[in-house]
PDB file of C-alpha atoms in Angstrom:
ATOM      1  CA  HIS H1471      -5.931 -12.146  51.894  1.00  0.00           C
ATOM      2  CA  LEU H1472      -2.438 -13.601  50.545  1.00  0.00           C
ATOM      3  CA  CYS H1473      -3.124 -17.095  51.736  1.00  0.00           C
ATOM      4  CA  ASP H1474      -6.622 -17.262  50.338  1.00  0.00           C
ATOM      5  CA  ASN H1475      -5.466 -16.238  46.794  1.00  0.00           C
ATOM      6  CA  MET H1476      -2.825 -18.643  46.767  1.00  0.00           C
ATOM      7  CA  ALA H1477      -5.182 -21.498  48.109  1.00  0.00           C
ATOM      8  CA  SER H1478      -7.898 -20.477  45.665  1.00  0.00           C
ATOM      9  CA  SER H1479      -5.859 -20.062  42.539  1.00  0.00           C
ATOM     10  CA  GLU H1480      -6.128 -23.088  39.974  1.00  0.00           C
ATOM     11  CA  THR H1481      -2.855 -22.085  38.356  1.00  0.00           C
ATOM     12  CA  PRO H1482      -0.010 -20.301  40.157  1.00  0.00           C
ATOM     13  CA  ALA H1483       1.241 -16.960  38.747  1.00  0.00           C
ATOM     14  CA  ALA H1484       4.307 -17.150  36.648  1.00  0.00           C
ATOM     15  CA  PRO H1485       7.495 -16.563  39.091  1.00  0.00           C
ATOM     16  CA  SER H1486       9.708 -13.816  38.906  1.00  0.00           C
ATOM     17  CA  ASN H1487      13.402 -14.376  38.354  1.00  0.00           C
ATOM     18  CA  GLY H1488      14.314 -14.157  41.992  1.00  0.00           C
ATOM     19  CA  HIS H1489      11.814 -16.789  42.823  1.00  0.00           C
ATOM     20  CA  ALA H1490      12.090 -19.147  39.750  1.00  0.00           C
ATOM     21  CA  GLU H1491      14.295 -21.629  41.395  1.00  0.00           C
ATOM     22  CA  GLY H1492      12.180 -21.870  44.621  1.00  0.00           C
ATOM     23  CA  ASP H1493       9.046 -22.381  42.513  1.00  0.00           C
ATOM     24  CA  SER H1494      10.519 -24.991  40.411  1.00  0.00           C
ATOM     25  CA  SER H1495      11.287 -26.897  43.725  1.00  0.00           C
ATOM     26  CA  VAL H1496       7.736 -26.480  44.767  1.00  0.00           C
ATOM     27  CA  SER H1497       6.462 -27.819  41.407  1.00  0.00           C
ATOM     28  CA  GLU H1498       8.693 -30.955  41.586  1.00  0.00           C
ATOM     29  CA  ALA H1499       7.344 -31.664  45.073  1.00  0.00           C
ATOM     30  CA  VAL H1500       3.499 -31.123  43.809  1.00  0.00           C
ATOM     31  CA  ASN H1501       4.228 -33.689  40.953  1.00  0.00           C
ATOM     32  CA  ALA H1502       5.817 -36.137  43.221  1.00  0.00           C
ATOM     33  CA  LEU H1503       2.915 -35.855  45.663  1.00  0.00           C
ATOM     34  CA  SER H1504       0.454 -35.898  42.832  1.00  0.00           C
ATOM     35  CA  LYS H1505       1.731 -38.969  41.414  1.00  0.00           C
ATOM     36  CA  GLN H1506       2.089 -40.748  44.995  1.00  0.00           C
ATOM     37  CA  LEU H1507      -1.374 -39.768  46.079  1.00  0.00           C
ATOM     38  CA  GLY H1508      -3.342 -40.062  42.795  1.00  0.00           C
ATOM     39  CA  VAL H1509      -4.495 -36.560  43.320  1.00  0.00           C
ATOM     40  CA  ASP H1510      -4.832 -33.836  40.517  1.00  0.00           C
ATOM     41  CA  ALA H1511      -1.733 -31.760  40.547  1.00  0.00           C
ATOM     42  CA  ALA H1512      -3.969 -28.475  40.826  1.00  0.00           C
ATOM     43  CA  VAL H1513      -5.501 -29.533  43.914  1.00  0.00           C
ATOM     44  CA  VAL H1514      -2.011 -30.716  45.430  1.00  0.00           C
ATOM     45  CA  ASP H1515      -0.740 -27.361  44.354  1.00  0.00           C
ATOM     46  CA  ARG H1516      -3.288 -25.345  46.156  1.00  0.00           C
ATOM     47  CA  ILE H1517      -3.039 -27.301  49.292  1.00  0.00           C
ATOM     48  CA  PHE H1518       0.819 -27.280  49.272  1.00  0.00           C
ATOM     49  CA  ARG H1519       1.107 -23.564  48.736  1.00  0.00           C
ATOM     50  CA  ALA H1520      -1.591 -22.729  51.257  1.00  0.00           C
ATOM     51  CA  GLY H1521       0.667 -24.804  53.776  1.00  0.00           C
ATOM     52  CA  LEU H1522       3.685 -22.789  52.690  1.00  0.00           C
ATOM     53  CA  CYS H1523       1.899 -19.542  53.548  1.00  0.00           C
ATOM     54  CA  HIS H1524       0.840 -20.903  56.838  1.00  0.00           C
ATOM     55  CA  ALA H1525       4.238 -21.768  57.645  1.00  0.00           C
ATOM     56  CA  GLU H1526       5.473 -18.346  56.639  1.00  0.00           C
ATOM     57  CA  MET H1527       2.993 -16.516  58.582  1.00  0.00           C
ATOM     58  CA  SER H1528       3.955 -18.801  61.530  1.00  0.00           C
ATOM     59  CA  HIS H1529       7.504 -17.811  61.038  1.00  0.00           C
ATOM     60  CA  LYS H1530       6.694 -14.170  61.116  1.00  0.00           C
ATOM     61  CA  ARG H1531       4.886 -14.641  64.268  1.00  0.00           C
ATOM     62  CA  ARG H1532       7.834 -16.360  65.944  1.00  0.00           C
ATOM     63  CA  ARG H1533      10.144 -13.585  64.713  1.00  0.00           C
ATOM     64  CA  VAL H1534       7.896 -10.911  66.274  1.00  0.00           C
ATOM     65  CA  SER H1535       7.466 -12.875  69.516  1.00  0.00           C
ATOM     66  CA  ALA H1536      11.461 -13.331  69.581  1.00  0.00           C
ATOM     67  CA  GLN H1537      11.659  -9.518  69.600  1.00  0.00           C
ATOM     68  CA  ALA H1538       9.557  -8.884  72.530  1.00  0.00           C
ATOM     69  CA  PRO H1539      10.644  -9.469  76.192  1.00  0.00           C
ATOM     70  CA  ALA H1540      10.649 -13.137  77.095  1.00  0.00           C
ATOM     71  CA  ALA H1541       7.690 -14.226  79.344  1.00  0.00           C
ATOM     72  CA  THR H1542       8.405 -15.579  82.704  1.00  0.00           C
ATOM     73  CA  THR H1543       6.957 -19.148  82.996  1.00  0.00           C
ATOM     74  CA  PRO H1544       7.120 -21.997  85.397  1.00  0.00           C
ATOM     75  CA  GLU H1545       8.924 -23.970  82.562  1.00  0.00           C
ATOM     76  CA  THR H1546      11.619 -21.451  81.970  1.00  0.00           C
ATOM     77  CA  SER H1547      11.995 -20.956  85.670  1.00  0.00           C
ATOM     78  CA  ALA H1548      12.499 -24.805  86.231  1.00  0.00           C
ATOM     79  CA  ALA H1549      14.799 -24.691  83.075  1.00  0.00           C
ATOM     80  CA  ASN H1550      16.917 -22.254  85.044  1.00  0.00           C
ATOM     81  CA  GLY H1551      17.297 -24.686  87.843  1.00  0.00           C
ATOM     82  CA  GLY H1552      14.521 -22.988  90.128  1.00  0.00           C
ATOM     83  CA  GLU H1553      11.068 -23.874  91.281  1.00  0.00           C
ATOM     84  CA  ALA H1554       7.999 -21.950  90.549  1.00  0.00           C
ATOM     85  CA  ASN H1555       7.971 -19.559  93.674  1.00  0.00           C
ATOM     86  CA  ALA H1556       6.132 -16.480  94.948  1.00  0.00           C
ATOM     87  CA  GLY H1557       8.644 -14.248  93.159  1.00  0.00           C
ATOM     88  CA  ALA H1558       8.348 -16.133  89.893  1.00  0.00           C
ATOM     89  CA  ALA H1559       4.459 -15.927  90.207  1.00  0.00           C
ATOM     90  CA  ALA H1560       4.610 -12.237  90.634  1.00  0.00           C
ATOM     91  CA  ASP H1561       6.684 -11.751  87.595  1.00  0.00           C
ATOM     92  CA  PHE H1562       4.693 -14.024  85.170  1.00  0.00           C
ATOM     93  CA  ARG H1563       3.251 -12.422  82.121  1.00  0.00           C
ATOM     94  CA  PHE H1564       2.082 -13.305  78.614  1.00  0.00           C
ATOM     95  CA  SER H1565       4.199 -13.185  75.628  1.00  0.00           C
ATOM     96  CA  GLU H1566       3.711  -9.860  73.685  1.00  0.00           C
ATOM     97  CA  GLY H1567       3.322  -9.584  69.797  1.00  0.00           C
ATOM     98  CA  VAL H1568       0.090 -11.695  69.493  1.00  0.00           C
ATOM     99  CA  SER H1569      -3.164 -10.037  70.041  1.00  0.00           C
ATOM    100  CA  LEU H1570      -6.818 -11.152  70.249  1.00  0.00           C
ATOM    101  CA  GLU H1571      -7.563  -9.508  66.970  1.00  0.00           C
ATOM    102  CA  GLN H1572      -4.717 -11.668  65.395  1.00  0.00           C
ATOM    103  CA  LEU H1573      -6.400 -14.617  66.837  1.00  0.00           C
ATOM    104  CA  ARG H1574      -9.571 -13.816  65.456  1.00  0.00           C
ATOM    105  CA  SER H1575      -8.311 -13.181  62.066  1.00  0.00           C
ATOM    106  CA  GLU H1576      -6.229 -16.431  61.737  1.00  0.00           C
ATOM    107  CA  LEU H1577      -9.124 -18.486  63.153  1.00  0.00           C
ATOM    108  CA  ALA H1578     -11.478 -16.940  60.491  1.00  0.00           C
ATOM    109  CA  ASP H1579      -9.018 -17.840  57.917  1.00  0.00           C
ATOM    110  CA  PHE H1580      -8.352 -21.199  59.208  1.00  0.00           C
ATOM    111  CA  ALA H1581     -12.245 -21.876  59.180  1.00  0.00           C
ATOM    112  CA  LYS H1582     -12.601 -20.437  55.592  1.00  0.00           C
ATOM    113  CA  GLU H1583      -9.845 -22.566  54.233  1.00  0.00           C
ATOM    114  CA  ARG H1584     -11.666 -25.810  55.366  1.00  0.00           C
ATOM    115  CA  ASP H1585     -15.032 -24.631  54.561  1.00  0.00           C
ATOM    116  CA  TRP H1586     -15.925 -25.092  58.408  1.00  0.00           C
ATOM    117  CA  ASP H1587     -17.812 -21.556  58.759  1.00  0.00           C
ATOM    118  CA  GLN H1588     -20.939 -23.253  58.109  1.00  0.00           C
ATOM    119  CA  PHE H1589     -20.778 -25.246  61.204  1.00  0.00           C
ATOM    120  CA  HIS H1590     -19.620 -22.244  63.434  1.00  0.00           C
ATOM    121  CA  SER H1591     -22.909 -20.907  64.610  1.00  0.00           C
ATOM    122  CA  PRO H1592     -22.773 -19.344  68.072  1.00  0.00           C
ATOM    123  CA  ARG H1593     -24.715 -22.163  69.668  1.00  0.00           C
ATOM    124  CA  ASN H1594     -22.479 -24.693  68.331  1.00  0.00           C
ATOM    125  CA  LEU H1595     -19.313 -23.051  69.284  1.00  0.00           C
ATOM    126  CA  ALA H1596     -20.610 -22.404  72.862  1.00  0.00           C
ATOM    127  CA  LEU H1597     -21.334 -25.969  73.373  1.00  0.00           C
ATOM    128  CA  ALA H1598     -18.010 -26.993  71.821  1.00  0.00           C
ATOM    129  CA  MET H1599     -16.235 -24.444  74.279  1.00  0.00           C
ATOM    130  CA  VAL H1600     -18.244 -26.221  77.209  1.00  0.00           C
ATOM    131  CA  GLY H1601     -16.819 -29.386  75.962  1.00  0.00           C
ATOM    132  CA  GLU H1602     -13.180 -28.063  75.777  1.00  0.00           C
ATOM    133  CA  VAL H1603     -13.621 -26.661  79.553  1.00  0.00           C
ATOM    134  CA  GLY H1604     -14.667 -30.169  80.728  1.00  0.00           C
ATOM    135  CA  GLU H1605     -11.433 -31.460  79.074  1.00  0.00           C
ATOM    136  CA  LEU H1606      -9.354 -28.895  80.808  1.00  0.00           C
ATOM    137  CA  CYS H1607     -11.073 -29.710  84.094  1.00  0.00           C
ATOM    138  CA  GLU H1608      -9.991 -33.314  83.593  1.00  0.00           C
ATOM    139  CA  CYS H1609      -6.309 -32.423  83.797  1.00  0.00           C
ATOM    140  CA  PHE H1610      -6.992 -31.217  87.326  1.00  0.00           C
ATOM    141  CA  GLN H1611      -9.489 -34.115  88.303  1.00  0.00           C
ATOM    142  CA  TRP H1612      -8.526 -36.082  91.559  1.00  0.00           C
ATOM    143  CA  LYS H1613      -5.348 -33.824  92.274  1.00  0.00           C
ATOM    144  CA  GLY H1614      -6.891 -31.953  94.924  1.00  0.00           C
ATOM    145  CA  GLU H1615      -5.675 -28.258  95.195  1.00  0.00           C
ATOM    146  CA  VAL H1616      -2.985 -27.462  92.746  1.00  0.00           C
ATOM    147  CA  PRO H1617      -0.392 -24.762  93.702  1.00  0.00           C
ATOM    148  CA  GLU H1618       0.265 -21.726  91.278  1.00  0.00           C
ATOM    149  CA  GLY H1619       2.619 -22.863  88.411  1.00  0.00           C
ATOM    150  CA  LEU H1620       1.825 -26.472  88.670  1.00  0.00           C
ATOM    151  CA  PRO H1621       4.962 -27.537  90.695  1.00  0.00           C
ATOM    152  CA  GLY H1622       6.025 -31.145  90.408  1.00  0.00           C
ATOM    153  CA  TRP H1623       3.795 -31.738  87.238  1.00  0.00           C
ATOM    154  CA  SER H1624       5.294 -33.678  84.210  1.00  0.00           C
ATOM    155  CA  GLU H1625       5.800 -31.901  81.059  1.00  0.00           C
ATOM    156  CA  LYS H1626       3.340 -34.404  79.595  1.00  0.00           C
ATOM    157  CA  HIS H1627       0.753 -32.927  81.914  1.00  0.00           C
ATOM    158  CA  ARG H1628       1.843 -29.378  81.429  1.00  0.00           C
ATOM    159  CA  THR H1629       1.577 -30.021  77.663  1.00  0.00           C
ATOM    160  CA  ALA H1630      -2.015 -31.071  78.065  1.00  0.00           C
ATOM    161  CA  VAL H1631      -3.103 -28.085  80.252  1.00  0.00           C
ATOM    162  CA  ARG H1632      -1.501 -25.617  77.877  1.00  0.00           C
ATOM    163  CA  GLN H1633      -3.243 -27.525  74.846  1.00  0.00           C
ATOM    164  CA  GLU H1634      -6.703 -27.333  76.601  1.00  0.00           C
ATOM    165  CA  ILE H1635      -6.568 -23.843  77.887  1.00  0.00           C
ATOM    166  CA  SER H1636      -5.719 -22.766  74.114  1.00  0.00           C
ATOM    167  CA  ASP H1637      -8.631 -24.869  72.788  1.00  0.00           C
ATOM    168  CA  VAL H1638     -10.816 -22.954  75.232  1.00  0.00           C
ATOM    169  CA  LEU H1639      -9.552 -19.342  74.265  1.00  0.00           C
ATOM    170  CA  LEU H1640      -9.530 -20.255  70.616  1.00  0.00           C
ATOM    171  CA  TYR H1641     -13.442 -21.190  70.953  1.00  0.00           C
ATOM    172  CA  LEU H1642     -14.120 -17.932  73.126  1.00  0.00           C
ATOM    173  CA  VAL H1643     -12.401 -15.916  70.371  1.00  0.00           C
ATOM    174  CA  ARG H1644     -14.317 -17.683  67.478  1.00  0.00           C
ATOM    175  CA  LEU H1645     -17.502 -17.354  69.437  1.00  0.00           C
ATOM    176  CA  SER H1646     -17.086 -13.620  70.111  1.00  0.00           C
ATOM    177  CA  HIS H1647     -16.399 -13.196  66.350  1.00  0.00           C
ATOM    178  CA  LYS H1648     -19.787 -14.936  65.441  1.00  0.00           C
ATOM    179  CA  CYS H1649     -21.711 -12.932  68.226  1.00  0.00           C
ATOM    180  CA  HIS H1650     -19.871  -9.597  66.932  1.00  0.00           C
ATOM    181  CA  VAL H1651     -18.711  -9.081  70.571  1.00  0.00           C
ATOM    182  CA  ASP H1652     -15.335  -6.927  70.791  1.00  0.00           C
ATOM    183  CA  LEU H1653     -13.848  -9.137  73.209  1.00  0.00           C
ATOM    184  CA  PRO H1654     -10.894  -7.004  74.418  1.00  0.00           C
ATOM    185  CA  LYS H1655     -13.007  -4.184  75.010  1.00  0.00           C
ATOM    186  CA  ALA H1656     -16.011  -6.238  76.416  1.00  0.00           C
ATOM    187  CA  ALA H1657     -13.597  -7.825  78.973  1.00  0.00           C
ATOM    188  CA  MET H1658     -12.115  -4.349  80.007  1.00  0.00           C
ATOM    189  CA  ASP H1659     -15.659  -3.074  80.528  1.00  0.00           C
ATOM    190  CA  LYS H1660     -16.799  -6.035  82.931  1.00  0.00           C
ATOM    191  CA  LEU H1661     -13.617  -5.654  84.605  1.00  0.00           C
ATOM    192  CA  ALA H1662     -14.854  -2.110  85.328  1.00  0.00           C
ATOM    193  CA  VAL H1663     -18.148  -3.485  86.308  1.00  0.00           C
ATOM    194  CA  ASN H1664     -16.553  -5.709  88.871  1.00  0.00           C
ATOM    195  CA  ALA H1665     -14.558  -3.147  90.142  1.00  0.00           C
ATOM    196  CA  ALA H1666     -17.648  -1.281  91.042  1.00  0.00           C
ATOM    197  CA  LYS H1667     -19.564  -4.388  92.543  1.00  0.00           C
ATOM    198  CA  TYR H1668     -16.465  -5.396  94.334  1.00  0.00           C
ATOM    199  CA  PRO H1669     -14.857  -2.253  96.070  1.00  0.00           C
ATOM    200  CA  ALA H1670     -11.203  -3.266  97.192  1.00  0.00           C
ATOM    201  CA  SER H1671     -11.916  -1.383 100.591  1.00  0.00           C
ATOM    202  CA  LEU H1672     -14.979  -3.538 101.360  1.00  0.00           C
ATOM    203  CA  VAL H1673     -14.043  -6.878  99.990  1.00  0.00           C
ATOM    204  CA  LYS H1674     -10.269  -7.294 100.407  1.00  0.00           C
ATOM    205  CA  GLY H1675      -9.500 -10.880 101.650  1.00  0.00           C
ATOM    206  CA  SER H1676     -12.939 -12.108 101.428  1.00  0.00           C
ATOM    207  CA  SER H1677     -14.420 -14.322  98.842  1.00  0.00           C
ATOM    208  CA  ARG H1678     -18.085 -13.667  99.537  1.00  0.00           C
ATOM    209  CA  LYS H1679     -20.477 -12.802  96.648  1.00  0.00           C
ATOM    210  CA  TYR H1680     -21.124  -8.846  96.351  1.00  0.00           C
ATOM    211  CA  SER H1681     -24.654  -9.195  97.411  1.00  0.00           C
ATOM    212  CA  GLU H1682     -23.409 -10.992 100.839  1.00  0.00           C
ATOM    213  CA  TYR H1683     -21.208  -8.085 101.702  1.00  0.00           C
ATOM    214  CA  LYS H1684     -23.616  -5.396 100.683  1.00  0.00           C
ATOM    215  CA  ILE H1685     -26.332  -7.027 103.116  1.00  0.00           C
ATOM    216  CA  ALA H1686     -23.610  -7.098 105.766  1.00  0.00           C
ATOM    217  CA  ALA H1687     -22.657  -3.575 105.291  1.00  0.00           C
ATOM    218  CA  GLU H1688     -26.507  -2.441 105.478  1.00  0.00           C
ATOM    219  CA  SER H1689     -26.874  -4.301 108.737  1.00  0.00           C
ATOM    220  CA  ARG H1690     -23.760  -2.478 110.198  1.00  0.00           C
ATOM    221  CA  ASP H1691     -25.200   0.859 109.118  1.00  0.00           C
ATOM    222  CA  ARG H1692     -28.640  -0.006 110.622  1.00  0.00           C
ATOM    223  CA  LYS H1693     -26.845  -0.622 114.054  1.00  0.00           C
TER     224      LYS H1693
END
């Protein structure tokens, strides 16, 4: 991976003429940071270049997302002067351009760069995810039932929900990686299982568990 090569290289490759000026600027910044922090220049250079690479990858992701249709969110609805209503809820969708595989790959690189892979056993990841679920639940604690779209919530509280949901997702993706579970396929397979367990014709409008409506159906059949 390009980022890994840049982060692990002791001495950066000689720049081409087209990048000489940019590389000179990087060298000046690295030397200044090295003197300021009292850290070896080679170490600072690796960290600095890894950060540049991560920033470039983030820029590419934002560019891909910008080309995709904009997702409808409560935030964008409010920005347009409207509240999150039934129509906005029906139109809500995720942004395109970012896949679970991309998240898996970036999380793997993130852990590798920090030598955290040694800590990411399935058990540790599962427990960490439970902790993040607890933090997500705290966002809703003592608020009673909250309508879809979180109307009336401050941007501070919306941000907290976004971040905690993201933490749960990232741990779930990482756990799936370490368990060798193909998460997108497994989720679609489970959705098919649920569709078989909960036929729409039998459970529409009901929140009962599948075993309960089966017992009720068998009782009706006996009568």
